[in-house]
Amino acid sequence: MWKRPWTYLEGAVIGAGLVATGEILQLSVGEVAWNLFAYPLNVLLAAVFVSAIILAFVVRKRVYFFRWCATVQAAIPIMVWCAVLTLVMGLSGWMSMLRWWPLVLCYTFMMFVLGMTCLKRLRPFSFAFMLNHGGLFVALLAGTLGNADVQKLRMEVRVGRPEWRAIDESDNSIKELELAVELHSFTIDEYPAKLMLVDNETGKAVPAGKPEQIVIEGSVTGGMLMDWEIEADSCMEMAAQVTDGENKVKYVEWKNMGATTAAHVTAKQRETGEMKEGWVSCGSFMFPYHALKLDERYSLVMPEREPKRFASDVTVYTKAGTVKDAVIEVNKPLEIDGWKIYQLSYDETMGRWSDTSVFELVRDPWLGWVYAGIFMMLGGAICMFVSAGRKGSEQKETLKTSESC
Amino acid sequence: MLNWSHFIYFAVVAVICWTAGAYLSFRERKTGAVYAWTILGLAVFFSFIVGLWISFERPPLRTMGETRLWYSFFLPFAGLITFVRWKYKWILCFSTLMSTVFICVNLFKPEIHSKTLMPALQSPWFAPHVIVYMFCYAMLGAAFVMAVYLLCCRKDKDVTREMLLTDNLVSVGLAFMTFGMLLGALWAKEAWGHYWAWDPKETWAAITWLCYLIYIHLRLKQDADRRVILYVLVIAFCCLQMCWWGINYLPSAQGVSVHTYNME
Ligand code: HEM
């Protein structure tokens, strides 16, 4: 060992040394406190790291270790170490491993090797190589060091009450922002109502594991559920529960806050010919849900309607004077002043009548760098697709590669 | 107005075109015809998607069935691109078969047309992300078969040519995997606000990715033992299985993954 040229073995031992050093650090200073790396410390650290790589590269002729760092013999063992430590995390599900010094040191050394390799491969320059390796370097560096600058806030806004305060998710403190959000309206579009049977004893939908259901939509108003032929003769999207003269529950059209969906159904047991009729409703925050008992075994129910689209109609104001009207939906965040505002949730106890919208506000000043890295790697992947397996092995010169299989 | 009841006509024509393309790809000097048939099939199928888009007045991305529609379209599309570049004879058979499976699901299980996706999945990133991963699985599966074959059946003979083919499959597969992973990251940023959260699926994706990187880098040098290299491929494929469906059964991953809906 340690006879030049160094091989995978030396690389593996260096990795083991990093793990041991990391464990000592873990025991002495405690876990890696990522949140300490907030701006400007992370910028400084990135500068120091990159300068160190450049410096190491400059003196590589005199220091064998640095020369060795830019070889495959250095790259593979540290990649194996990183894979193994990540595997431990994958198997144990122990997320705070991301703050475990051995893991952090191994990834840092992998980045060092990666950086050295990039510099070495400036000549002869290869576009594909630089996109793959440089992209990974940039994305990893910006992703890890930038993490402490990521702000994630939760903001609850009620209709008509502009809000400029939000809760920081990392420590549950309240922050005042440079922007305010005014909610004009919050709407939930729901999928059409469904009908299904539940077992009276277990309360579970039947058949167990693969529940059948009827979707009441447009011209489709009936179908078979187990042995029951179901037909909904009227379905109201907006209804209120009322009690008639004989103390029987029924539903009437009612277009107001708190309305529920209700259907009047007739059910016929195919074998016995038994008939049942009555109302079913999924309920709302004002009205209880309403099931129709068919026989000893089954009841007909209308499960809560699933949301199809949540949308918040908002105006956002910033201190700088920008005013922006927008509709924020899931997958359609609003971007303003470096913030991205995501639709997160709403007042679930009110369901579709919620007048509160919950947003997540995310700010990630390093995102541009991460994206630059990601897009470089996407380019690199295309290059790799085009030239797959053509380079590398020296033996390939002797054989034609693109023979079909 | 176009609706799902017209699907069968478009689907049958498209599958016939793709099958013709896949068949011709086994014949020498018929490359032009292969392209023509496959593109014709794609055009027919895409016209159905456009028709549905127009009659729904929204992109068809909202239900399970609509997502399957994009799978059926993009599979032969990715197959064609791979064929143009690498002329693997089996690739168009694979993509046609997979695409037909999804078409059949749409034809024979019409209830999925109303089975809705949670809002976060109603995203244009979803289908490409899944398709690219399917291709990655196909390539790396083929590489795994090669590795097992070389390990078990070809102990001492000269296998340089087979190793080069394996390299090629792994590189193409890894390119797809990198693409799928990064598309996933971009999508996660749009939908959940963060591009990489180290949830179980993402952690296993990282492990798998590293394993294949190790294979590629090992192959750059002549000094590594061939059997070790092939075992790396076997391990990598096991990790891929773990990432794909294994984590659904992993106790440490229960209830924390945002990705377990993949079970559906
Ligand atoms: C952990 C990160 C990585 C490290 C430490 C690393 C390290 C290295 C090293 C040392 C070489 C040999 C360069 C030479 O001898 O000139 C190399 C070559 C190569 N690496 Fe990586 N690499 C990493 C990630 C990647 C990634 C992400 C890809 C592609 C997806 C990749 C693909 C390649 C290719 C194709 C070559 C051959 C380049 C050529 O000879 O032109 N590597 N890598």
XYZ file of C-alpha atoms and ligand atoms in Angstrom:
712
model
C 0.000 0.000 0.000
C 0.853 3.639 -0.549
C 3.205 2.628 -3.331
C 2.656 4.811 -6.332
C 0.519 4.712 -8.338
C -2.234 4.520 -5.754
C -5.091 2.191 -6.546
C -8.667 1.628 -5.422
C -7.327 0.232 -2.173
C -5.758 3.513 -1.078
C -8.974 5.234 -2.097
C -11.023 2.877 0.053
C -8.750 3.476 3.036
C -8.991 7.256 2.621
C -12.766 6.879 2.599
C -12.618 4.802 5.771
C -10.423 7.504 7.318
C -13.056 10.097 6.455
C -15.769 8.007 8.067
C -13.670 7.588 11.220
C -12.827 11.305 11.349
C -16.462 12.080 10.820
C -17.538 9.854 13.663
C -15.047 11.564 15.999
C -16.383 14.950 14.923
C -19.909 13.735 15.477
C -19.057 12.689 19.011
C -17.097 15.836 19.839
C -18.946 18.725 18.174
C -22.296 17.073 17.509
C -24.166 16.820 14.246
C -23.580 19.111 11.286
C -25.516 22.293 11.968
C -26.579 23.134 8.431
C -28.589 26.129 9.554
C -25.370 27.860 10.645
C -24.296 28.013 7.017
C -26.688 30.842 6.200
C -25.630 33.781 4.058
C -22.909 35.089 4.022
C -21.059 32.135 5.516
C -22.132 29.803 2.709
C -20.866 32.156 0.007
C -17.569 32.362 1.843
C -17.399 28.599 2.223
C -18.178 28.026 -1.450
C -15.433 30.478 -2.385
C -12.960 28.770 -0.065
C -13.869 25.314 -1.385
C -13.540 26.304 -5.023
C -10.271 28.175 -4.337
C -8.918 25.165 -2.491
C -9.661 22.972 -5.492
C -7.999 25.430 -7.857
C -4.988 25.717 -5.565
C -4.709 21.953 -5.202
C -4.891 21.683 -8.951
C -2.115 24.238 -9.411
C 0.259 22.444 -7.060
C -0.668 18.944 -8.251
C 2.701 18.433 -9.960
C 4.387 18.636 -6.586
C 1.804 16.877 -4.390
C 1.049 13.338 -5.479
C -2.165 13.184 -3.488
C -3.702 16.011 -5.509
C -2.592 14.446 -8.772
C -4.152 11.198 -7.688
C -7.415 12.921 -6.732
C -8.242 13.543 -10.378
C -8.171 9.870 -11.356
C -10.727 7.125 -11.635
C -8.819 5.300 -8.870
C -9.806 8.086 -6.501
C -13.302 8.578 -7.901
C -14.609 5.026 -7.630
C -13.867 4.244 -3.966
C -15.392 7.494 -2.754
C -18.446 6.948 -4.952
C -18.760 3.510 -3.359
C -18.477 5.012 0.115
C -21.132 7.596 -0.704
C -23.388 4.890 -2.140
C -22.944 2.704 0.939
C -23.646 5.504 3.405
C -26.688 6.561 1.398
C -27.768 2.920 1.399
C -27.608 2.877 5.177
C -29.856 5.916 5.157
C -32.211 4.260 2.680
C -32.483 1.091 4.739
C -32.799 2.732 8.123
C -34.978 5.640 7.007
C -32.927 7.696 9.412
C -33.184 11.153 7.869
C -30.924 12.998 10.299
C -28.080 11.112 8.637
C -27.918 14.165 6.413
C -26.396 15.849 9.453
C -24.075 12.934 10.147
C -20.431 13.989 9.736
C -19.185 10.803 8.014
C -21.789 11.209 5.263
C -21.092 14.913 4.890
C -17.313 14.379 4.740
C -17.601 11.622 2.155
C -19.818 13.725 -0.094
C -17.473 16.674 0.364
C -14.475 14.612 -0.680
C -16.430 13.271 -3.653
C -17.097 16.879 -4.669
C -13.400 17.629 -4.279
C -12.491 14.762 -6.595
C -15.193 15.879 -8.977
C -13.868 19.458 -9.000
C -10.285 18.303 -9.547
C -11.426 16.057 -12.397
C -13.237 18.957 -14.053
C -10.114 21.103 -13.958
C -7.983 18.258 -15.272
C -10.370 17.731 -18.162
C -10.310 21.346 -19.254
C -7.647 20.007 -21.602
C -8.495 18.143 -23.730
C -11.864 19.812 -23.394
C -14.944 17.679 -23.731
C -18.305 19.323 -23.829
C -20.197 16.247 -22.656
C -17.781 15.620 -19.820
C -18.075 19.196 -18.594
C -21.879 19.163 -18.722
C -22.070 15.954 -16.692
C -19.369 16.596 -14.159
C -19.537 20.396 -13.970
C -23.328 20.265 -13.763
C -23.264 17.828 -10.885
C -20.645 19.921 -9.107
C -22.611 23.155 -9.438
C -25.954 21.565 -8.499
C -24.552 19.775 -5.442
C -22.605 22.773 -4.196
C -25.501 25.194 -4.586
C -28.027 22.671 -3.304
C -26.192 21.871 -0.090
C -24.709 25.220 0.822
C -27.793 27.095 -0.280
C -30.032 24.966 1.884
C -29.680 27.201 4.934
C -30.932 30.180 2.924
C -34.118 28.451 1.882
C -37.071 30.023 3.609
C -40.314 28.111 3.837
C -43.208 29.920 5.372
C -46.873 29.108 5.853
C -49.391 31.835 5.450
C -53.087 31.553 6.220
C -55.202 34.154 4.523
C -58.897 34.787 5.041
C -61.087 36.387 2.439
C -60.991 40.135 2.770
C -58.170 40.269 5.320
C -54.810 41.034 3.718
C -52.024 39.155 5.456
C -48.325 39.973 5.677
C -47.299 37.657 8.488
C -46.337 34.026 8.065
C -45.090 31.151 10.153
C -41.551 29.946 9.594
C -41.742 26.175 9.302
C -38.286 25.547 10.670
C -38.874 27.055 14.111
C -42.574 28.035 14.163
C -41.744 31.708 14.637
C -43.870 34.451 13.118
C -42.250 36.530 10.411
C -43.334 39.838 8.960
C -42.815 39.949 5.228
C -42.157 42.596 2.641
C -45.267 41.492 0.825
C -48.935 41.112 1.594
C -51.489 38.722 0.145
C -55.147 39.598 -0.210
C -57.541 36.738 -0.880
C -60.580 37.628 -2.967
C -62.032 34.178 -3.155
C -61.160 30.575 -2.676
C -62.840 27.937 -4.809
C -62.792 24.195 -4.874
C -64.056 22.395 -7.932
C -65.084 18.913 -6.982
C -65.343 15.701 -8.899
C -68.875 14.426 -9.467
C -70.636 12.663 -6.622
C -70.277 8.906 -6.296
C -72.396 6.224 -4.710
C -71.139 3.074 -3.074
C -72.193 0.358 -0.661
C -70.733 -0.132 2.776
C -70.969 -3.117 5.017
C -73.175 -2.207 7.995
C -70.970 -4.048 10.449
C -67.477 -3.085 9.393
C -68.319 0.271 7.833
C -66.004 -0.644 4.971
C -66.782 -0.196 1.288
C -67.605 -3.383 -0.596
C -66.390 -5.539 -2.217
C -63.487 -5.346 0.222
C -60.262 -4.133 -1.343
C -61.889 -3.303 -4.667
C -64.899 -1.154 -3.893
C -67.352 -0.606 -6.703
C -68.853 2.795 -7.254
C -71.249 4.667 -9.461
C -70.295 8.123 -10.638
C -73.317 10.368 -11.075
C -72.383 12.597 -13.947
C -74.453 14.016 -16.776
C -76.690 11.356 -18.219
C -75.261 8.576 -16.051
C -77.494 8.263 -13.028
C -77.480 4.621 -12.119
C -75.826 1.253 -12.158
C -75.307 -1.978 -10.273
C -73.678 -2.253 -6.869
C -73.389 -5.876 -5.689
C -76.942 -7.182 -6.139
C -78.587 -3.820 -6.003
C -79.756 -1.877 -8.984
C -79.360 1.774 -8.094
C -81.001 4.691 -9.833
C -80.623 8.296 -8.725
C -83.725 10.143 -9.881
C -82.545 13.513 -8.720
C -79.151 14.810 -7.731
C -78.618 18.295 -6.320
C -75.173 19.830 -6.207
C -76.326 22.367 -3.674
C -78.920 21.256 -1.219
C -80.049 21.735 2.337
C -81.389 19.107 4.665
C -84.895 19.840 5.959
C -87.421 17.898 7.941
C -90.950 17.666 6.585
C -94.218 17.493 8.466
C -93.900 13.820 9.335
C -90.408 14.298 10.731
C -88.824 12.757 7.669
C -85.543 14.058 6.361
C -85.484 15.374 2.843
C -83.355 17.688 0.770
C -84.254 20.852 -1.108
C -82.339 22.995 -3.552
C -80.390 25.624 -1.594
C -77.640 27.725 -3.138
C -75.952 29.041 -0.059
C -72.876 28.674 2.017
C -72.776 25.276 3.664
C -74.830 23.504 1.022
C -74.226 19.810 0.530
C -74.687 17.413 -2.342
C -77.645 15.067 -2.086
C -79.302 12.504 -4.309
C -82.658 10.797 -4.144
C -82.251 7.166 -5.096
C -84.315 4.098 -5.639
C -82.667 0.736 -5.170
C -83.917 -2.650 -6.247
C -82.521 -5.948 -5.037
C -82.119 -8.045 -8.169
C -82.976 -11.382 -6.661
C -85.684 -10.650 -4.128
C -87.130 -7.663 -5.938
C -87.088 -5.708 -2.708
C -87.297 -1.945 -3.249
C -85.868 0.875 -1.196
C -85.910 4.588 -1.720
C -84.560 7.566 0.096
C -81.914 10.233 0.280
C -78.154 9.994 0.454
C -75.831 12.889 1.025
C -72.128 13.396 1.636
C -72.766 16.167 4.149
C -70.943 19.428 4.662
C -69.762 21.398 7.636
C -73.410 22.362 8.250
C -75.219 19.137 7.524
C -74.398 15.601 8.631
C -73.886 12.972 6.022
C -76.831 10.772 5.263
C -76.793 7.077 4.369
C -79.605 4.875 3.129
C -79.892 1.503 4.824
C -80.768 -1.080 2.171
C -80.905 -4.278 4.192
C -79.229 -5.978 7.117
C -75.904 -6.121 5.304
C -75.539 -3.007 3.234
C -76.093 0.710 3.314
C -75.802 3.058 0.380
C -73.556 6.064 0.955
C -72.173 9.014 -0.936
C -68.500 9.459 -0.005
C -67.150 12.956 0.361
C -66.533 14.475 -3.045
C -62.880 14.685 -3.982
C -61.422 18.066 -4.840
C -60.483 18.493 -8.462
C -58.903 21.885 -8.325
C -58.238 24.390 -5.560
C -57.776 27.946 -6.669
C -57.175 31.174 -4.828
C -57.930 34.445 -6.498
C -55.457 36.869 -4.943
C -53.781 40.232 -5.193
C -50.225 40.450 -3.918
C -48.662 43.752 -2.892
C -44.979 44.313 -2.207
C -43.301 47.080 -0.241
C -41.482 48.086 -3.409
C -44.884 48.910 -4.885
C -45.554 45.985 -7.174
C -49.168 44.873 -7.315
C -49.983 41.567 -8.938
C -53.355 39.874 -9.494
C -53.218 36.125 -9.916
C -54.976 32.820 -9.498
C -52.830 30.420 -7.502
C -53.426 26.705 -7.944
C -51.655 23.491 -7.131
C -48.829 23.167 -9.675
C -49.317 26.815 -10.599
C -47.415 28.882 -8.062
C -47.087 32.650 -8.282
C -43.632 34.161 -8.520
C -43.016 37.572 -7.057
C -39.926 39.320 -5.717
C -37.911 36.122 -5.349
C -40.782 34.369 -3.568
C -42.797 31.518 -4.951
C -46.273 31.250 -3.501
C -47.798 27.762 -3.592
C -51.342 26.696 -2.893
C -50.930 24.368 0.058
C -54.228 23.806 1.758
C -57.464 25.394 3.005
C -59.743 25.141 5.977
C -60.625 21.482 5.704
C -63.373 21.575 8.291
C -65.264 23.911 5.964
C -64.557 21.830 2.851
C -65.595 23.561 -0.303
C -66.971 26.448 1.674
C -63.584 27.338 3.067
C -62.958 31.079 3.136
C -59.377 30.502 4.176
C -56.521 29.563 1.939
C -53.186 28.285 3.181
C -50.146 29.165 1.106
C -46.602 28.063 1.271
C -44.099 30.794 0.510
C -40.711 29.581 -0.596
C -37.637 31.614 -1.237
C -34.457 30.005 -2.447
C -31.815 32.510 -3.543
C -29.550 29.725 -4.805
C -32.184 28.180 -7.033
C -30.707 29.750 -10.152
C -27.410 27.967 -9.560
C -29.100 24.668 -8.820
C -31.124 24.980 -12.008
C -27.996 25.859 -13.964
C -26.428 22.640 -12.683
C -29.549 20.624 -13.420
C -29.813 21.947 -16.960
C -26.132 21.248 -17.582
C -26.713 17.671 -16.462
C -29.787 17.388 -18.673
C -27.567 18.451 -21.576
C -24.971 15.961 -20.393
C -27.565 13.184 -20.355
C -28.486 13.976 -23.960
C -24.788 13.851 -24.907
C -24.461 10.553 -23.093
C -27.479 9.161 -24.939
C -25.994 10.167 -28.271
C -22.478 8.902 -27.654
C -23.199 6.090 -25.195
C -20.381 3.619 -24.649
C -18.268 5.071 -27.429
C -15.524 6.464 -25.233
C -13.569 5.030 -22.382
C -12.370 1.493 -22.802
C -9.224 1.415 -24.813
C -10.131 -1.877 -26.381
C -12.973 -0.258 -28.276
C -10.672 1.008 -30.962
C -10.345 -2.526 -32.186
C -14.045 -3.198 -32.522
C -16.806 -1.392 -34.274
C -19.208 -0.212 -31.589
C -22.492 0.513 -33.216
C -23.122 -2.991 -34.446
C -26.735 -3.796 -33.901
C -27.880 -6.373 -31.448
C -66.888 16.287 -30.691
C -64.332 13.615 -30.011
C -64.669 11.528 -26.887
C -63.455 8.270 -25.413
C -65.842 6.192 -27.478
C -63.792 7.066 -30.583
C -60.572 5.968 -28.936
C -60.669 2.406 -30.224
C -60.501 3.449 -33.899
C -57.457 5.646 -33.411
C -55.801 3.086 -31.135
C -56.246 0.174 -33.532
C -54.831 2.119 -36.478
C -51.899 3.379 -34.413
C -51.043 -0.065 -33.061
C -51.145 -1.531 -36.575
C -48.726 1.155 -37.779
C -46.384 0.633 -34.842
C -46.467 -3.133 -35.253
C -45.583 -2.733 -38.926
C -42.658 -0.498 -37.917
C -41.499 -2.951 -35.266
C -41.751 -5.851 -37.719
C -39.802 -4.033 -40.419
C -37.073 -3.115 -37.954
C -35.964 -6.760 -38.042
C -35.462 -6.587 -41.782
C -32.272 -5.242 -43.255
C -32.366 -2.000 -45.224
C -35.919 -1.075 -44.305
C -35.055 1.777 -41.966
C -36.972 4.385 -43.960
C -40.136 2.302 -43.811
C -39.659 1.755 -40.065
C -39.540 5.508 -39.486
C -42.497 6.139 -41.761
C -44.807 3.590 -40.113
C -43.879 4.579 -36.594
C -44.332 8.292 -37.285
C -47.657 7.624 -39.001
C -48.822 5.724 -35.912
C -47.687 8.550 -33.670
C -49.524 11.090 -35.820
C -52.765 9.102 -35.671
C -52.502 8.661 -31.929
C -51.585 12.270 -31.318
C -54.549 13.468 -33.338
C -56.777 11.674 -30.840
C -55.041 13.439 -27.946
C -55.463 16.792 -29.677
C -59.099 16.032 -30.412
C -59.726 15.184 -26.777
C -57.879 18.308 -25.717
C -60.104 20.451 -27.922
C -63.359 18.836 -26.842
C -62.436 18.925 -23.129
C -61.126 22.481 -23.520
C -58.191 21.549 -21.301
C -55.096 19.361 -21.701
C -56.026 15.734 -21.020
C -53.946 15.268 -17.900
C -56.512 15.047 -15.190
C -57.478 11.428 -14.832
C -55.652 8.156 -14.702
C -56.962 7.268 -18.148
C -55.734 10.520 -19.634
C -52.271 9.955 -18.182
C -52.207 6.435 -19.660
C -52.944 8.080 -22.993
C -49.683 10.017 -22.788
C -47.800 6.873 -21.809
C -49.128 5.136 -24.899
C -47.998 8.055 -27.023
C -44.559 8.683 -25.582
C -43.457 5.041 -25.396
C -43.244 4.530 -29.179
C -41.883 8.062 -29.440
C -38.959 7.313 -27.119
C -38.606 3.931 -28.828
C -38.259 5.657 -32.181
C -35.600 8.053 -30.895
C -33.641 5.158 -29.433
C -34.016 3.214 -32.653
C -32.843 6.139 -34.768
C -29.731 6.419 -32.657
C -28.870 2.833 -31.759
C -30.804 0.536 -34.131
C -31.598 -1.969 -31.377
C -33.903 -4.365 -33.133
C -35.936 -5.230 -30.056
C -36.657 -1.676 -28.918
C -39.685 -1.001 -31.149
C -41.214 -4.339 -30.166
C -40.797 -3.385 -26.551
C -42.275 0.088 -26.950
C -45.179 -1.153 -29.093
C -45.965 -3.878 -26.596
C -45.854 -1.535 -23.597
C -47.902 1.050 -25.410
C -50.488 -1.585 -26.360
C -50.732 -2.647 -22.732
C -51.667 0.897 -21.727
C -54.065 1.198 -24.643
C -55.772 -2.020 -23.517
C -55.999 -0.713 -19.972
C -57.783 2.336 -21.345
C -60.088 0.230 -23.517
C -61.003 -2.475 -21.048
C -61.070 -0.542 -17.810
C -63.051 2.559 -18.771
C -63.651 3.303 -15.096
C -60.140 4.774 -14.953
C -61.375 7.574 -17.185
C -63.121 8.946 -14.150
C -60.510 7.885 -11.625
C -58.949 11.172 -10.769
C -55.443 12.126 -9.946
C -54.581 14.169 -6.909
C -54.002 17.762 -8.022
C -50.197 17.536 -7.649
C -50.094 14.772 -10.242
C -52.095 16.759 -12.774
C -48.920 18.100 -14.197
C -47.318 18.098 -17.633
C -44.128 16.823 -15.959
C -45.749 13.585 -14.821
C -45.977 11.601 -18.037
C -42.466 12.417 -19.362
C -40.994 11.585 -15.967
C -42.641 8.165 -15.941
C -41.929 7.372 -19.612
C -38.261 8.198 -19.328
C -38.033 5.941 -16.300
C -39.752 3.108 -18.163
C -37.122 3.334 -20.853
C -34.420 3.404 -18.291
C -35.851 0.198 -16.797
C -35.946 -1.449 -20.212
C -32.308 -0.617 -20.971
C -30.960 -1.476 -17.578
C -33.052 -4.645 -17.483
C -31.436 -5.693 -20.757
C -28.017 -4.846 -19.299
C -28.830 -6.963 -16.248
C -29.749 -9.921 -18.450
C -26.425 -9.506 -20.266
C -24.548 -9.378 -16.959
C -26.185 -12.562 -15.667
C -25.558 -14.284 -18.986
C -21.889 -13.290 -18.968
C -21.454 -14.296 -15.342
C -23.117 -17.685 -15.657
C -22.658 -18.894 -19.207
C -19.519 -17.255 -20.507
C -16.855 -17.889 -17.917
C -13.649 -17.952 -19.911
C -14.319 -16.995 -23.483
C -13.503 -13.677 -25.014
C -16.498 -11.452 -24.357
C -15.164 -8.054 -25.439
C -17.989 -7.517 -27.878
C -20.676 -8.445 -25.333
C -19.111 -6.137 -22.758
C -19.212 -3.265 -25.224
C -22.879 -3.908 -25.869
C -23.492 -3.934 -22.106
C -21.629 -0.631 -21.756
C -23.803 0.838 -24.425
C -27.028 -0.353 -22.779
C -25.935 0.980 -19.389
C -24.945 4.360 -20.799
C -28.234 4.763 -22.647
C -30.126 3.582 -19.567
C -28.203 5.901 -17.276
C -28.846 8.809 -19.616
C -32.576 8.088 -19.355
C -32.322 7.684 -15.596
C -30.508 10.998 -15.180
C -33.135 12.648 -17.332
C -36.001 11.112 -15.395
C -34.484 12.032 -12.072
C -33.872 15.633 -13.051
C -37.340 16.003 -14.585
C -38.626 14.665 -11.291
C -36.623 17.293 -9.422
C -37.935 20.126 -11.583
C -41.478 18.876 -11.174
C -41.132 18.480 -7.415
C -40.009 22.092 -7.258
C -43.122 23.196 -9.141
C -45.503 21.051 -7.141
C -44.087 20.796 -3.628
C -41.635 23.658 -3.447
C -38.454 21.662 -3.150
C -36.484 19.769 -5.756
C -34.918 17.098 -3.590
C -36.221 16.096 -0.175
C -34.382 12.790 0.430
C -37.628 10.949 0.868
C -37.219 7.146 0.539
C -37.817 6.997 -3.181
C -35.379 9.793 -3.816
C -32.784 8.264 -1.511
C -32.990 4.959 -3.362
C -32.856 6.758 -6.692
C -29.596 8.368 -5.572
C -28.132 4.997 -4.531
C -29.125 3.399 -7.817
C -27.714 6.284 -9.797
C -24.398 6.079 -7.956
C -24.179 2.309 -8.594
C -24.507 2.778 -12.345
C -22.000 5.633 -12.242
C -19.594 3.265 -10.526
C -20.071 0.740 -13.320
C -19.395 3.359 -15.996
C -16.273 4.623 -14.290
C -14.985 1.114 -13.598
C -15.202 0.400 -17.305
C -12.980 3.366 -18.098
C -9.950 1.422 -16.917
C -8.738 -1.980 -17.925
C -7.503 -3.100 -14.534
C -10.733 -4.083 -12.795
C -11.804 -7.729 -12.704
C -14.608 -8.398 -15.151
C -16.610 -10.423 -12.656
C -16.506 -7.595 -10.119
C -17.720 -5.184 -12.777
C -20.604 -7.474 -13.695
C -21.548 -7.926 -10.053
C -21.780 -4.137 -9.747
C -24.403 -4.311 -12.471
C -26.335 -7.011 -10.619
C -26.278 -4.991 -7.384
C -27.260 -1.848 -9.242
C -30.252 -3.626 -10.746
C -31.329 -4.826 -7.300
C -31.201 -1.218 -6.098
C -33.308 -0.241 -9.087
C -35.944 -2.782 -8.092
C -35.883 -1.406 -4.581
C -36.383 2.094 -5.908
C -39.149 1.017 -8.235
C -41.392 -1.037 -5.970
C -39.359 -2.370 -3.066
C -39.709 0.726 -0.942
C -43.446 0.219 -0.794
C -42.664 -2.737 1.426
C -39.767 -1.226 3.326
C -40.761 -0.655 6.943
C -38.564 2.438 7.239
C -40.358 4.035 4.312
C -43.954 3.576 5.437
C -46.094 6.647 5.459
C -43.337 9.133 4.782
C -42.989 8.925 1.049
C -44.851 11.355 -1.144
C -44.342 8.790 -3.887
C -46.173 5.742 -2.589
C -49.196 6.552 -4.763
C -47.105 4.911 -7.492
C -48.678 1.697 -6.209
C -51.897 2.510 -8.030
C -19.417 11.819 -8.099
C -19.142 12.298 -9.125
C -18.117 11.915 -10.149
C -16.783 11.760 -10.022
C -15.991 11.904 -8.775
C -16.260 11.441 -11.325
C -14.929 11.215 -11.628
C -14.439 10.912 -12.868
C -13.067 10.697 -13.191
C -11.924 10.808 -12.218
C -12.976 10.412 -14.507
C -11.729 10.115 -15.341
C -11.318 11.344 -16.079
C -10.044 11.155 -16.794
O -9.392 10.134 -16.615
O -9.725 12.052 -17.530
C -14.284 10.409 -15.012
C -14.599 10.161 -16.291
C -15.874 10.103 -16.733
N -17.025 10.301 -15.998
Fe -17.134 10.820 -14.107
N -17.280 11.380 -12.203
C -18.431 11.678 -11.493
C -19.679 11.758 -11.980
C -19.992 11.464 -13.246
C -21.264 11.627 -13.787
C -22.460 12.237 -13.066
C -21.190 11.164 -15.047
C -22.253 11.061 -16.054
C -23.465 10.934 -15.820
C -19.855 10.743 -15.311
C -19.385 10.237 -16.491
C -18.067 10.140 -16.822
C -17.571 9.840 -18.136
C -18.421 9.602 -19.370
C -16.182 9.832 -18.081
C -15.211 9.578 -19.229
C -14.836 10.925 -19.748
C -13.842 10.890 -20.848
O -12.894 10.094 -20.762
O -13.998 11.713 -21.751
N -19.140 10.935 -14.192
N -15.202 10.732 -13.995
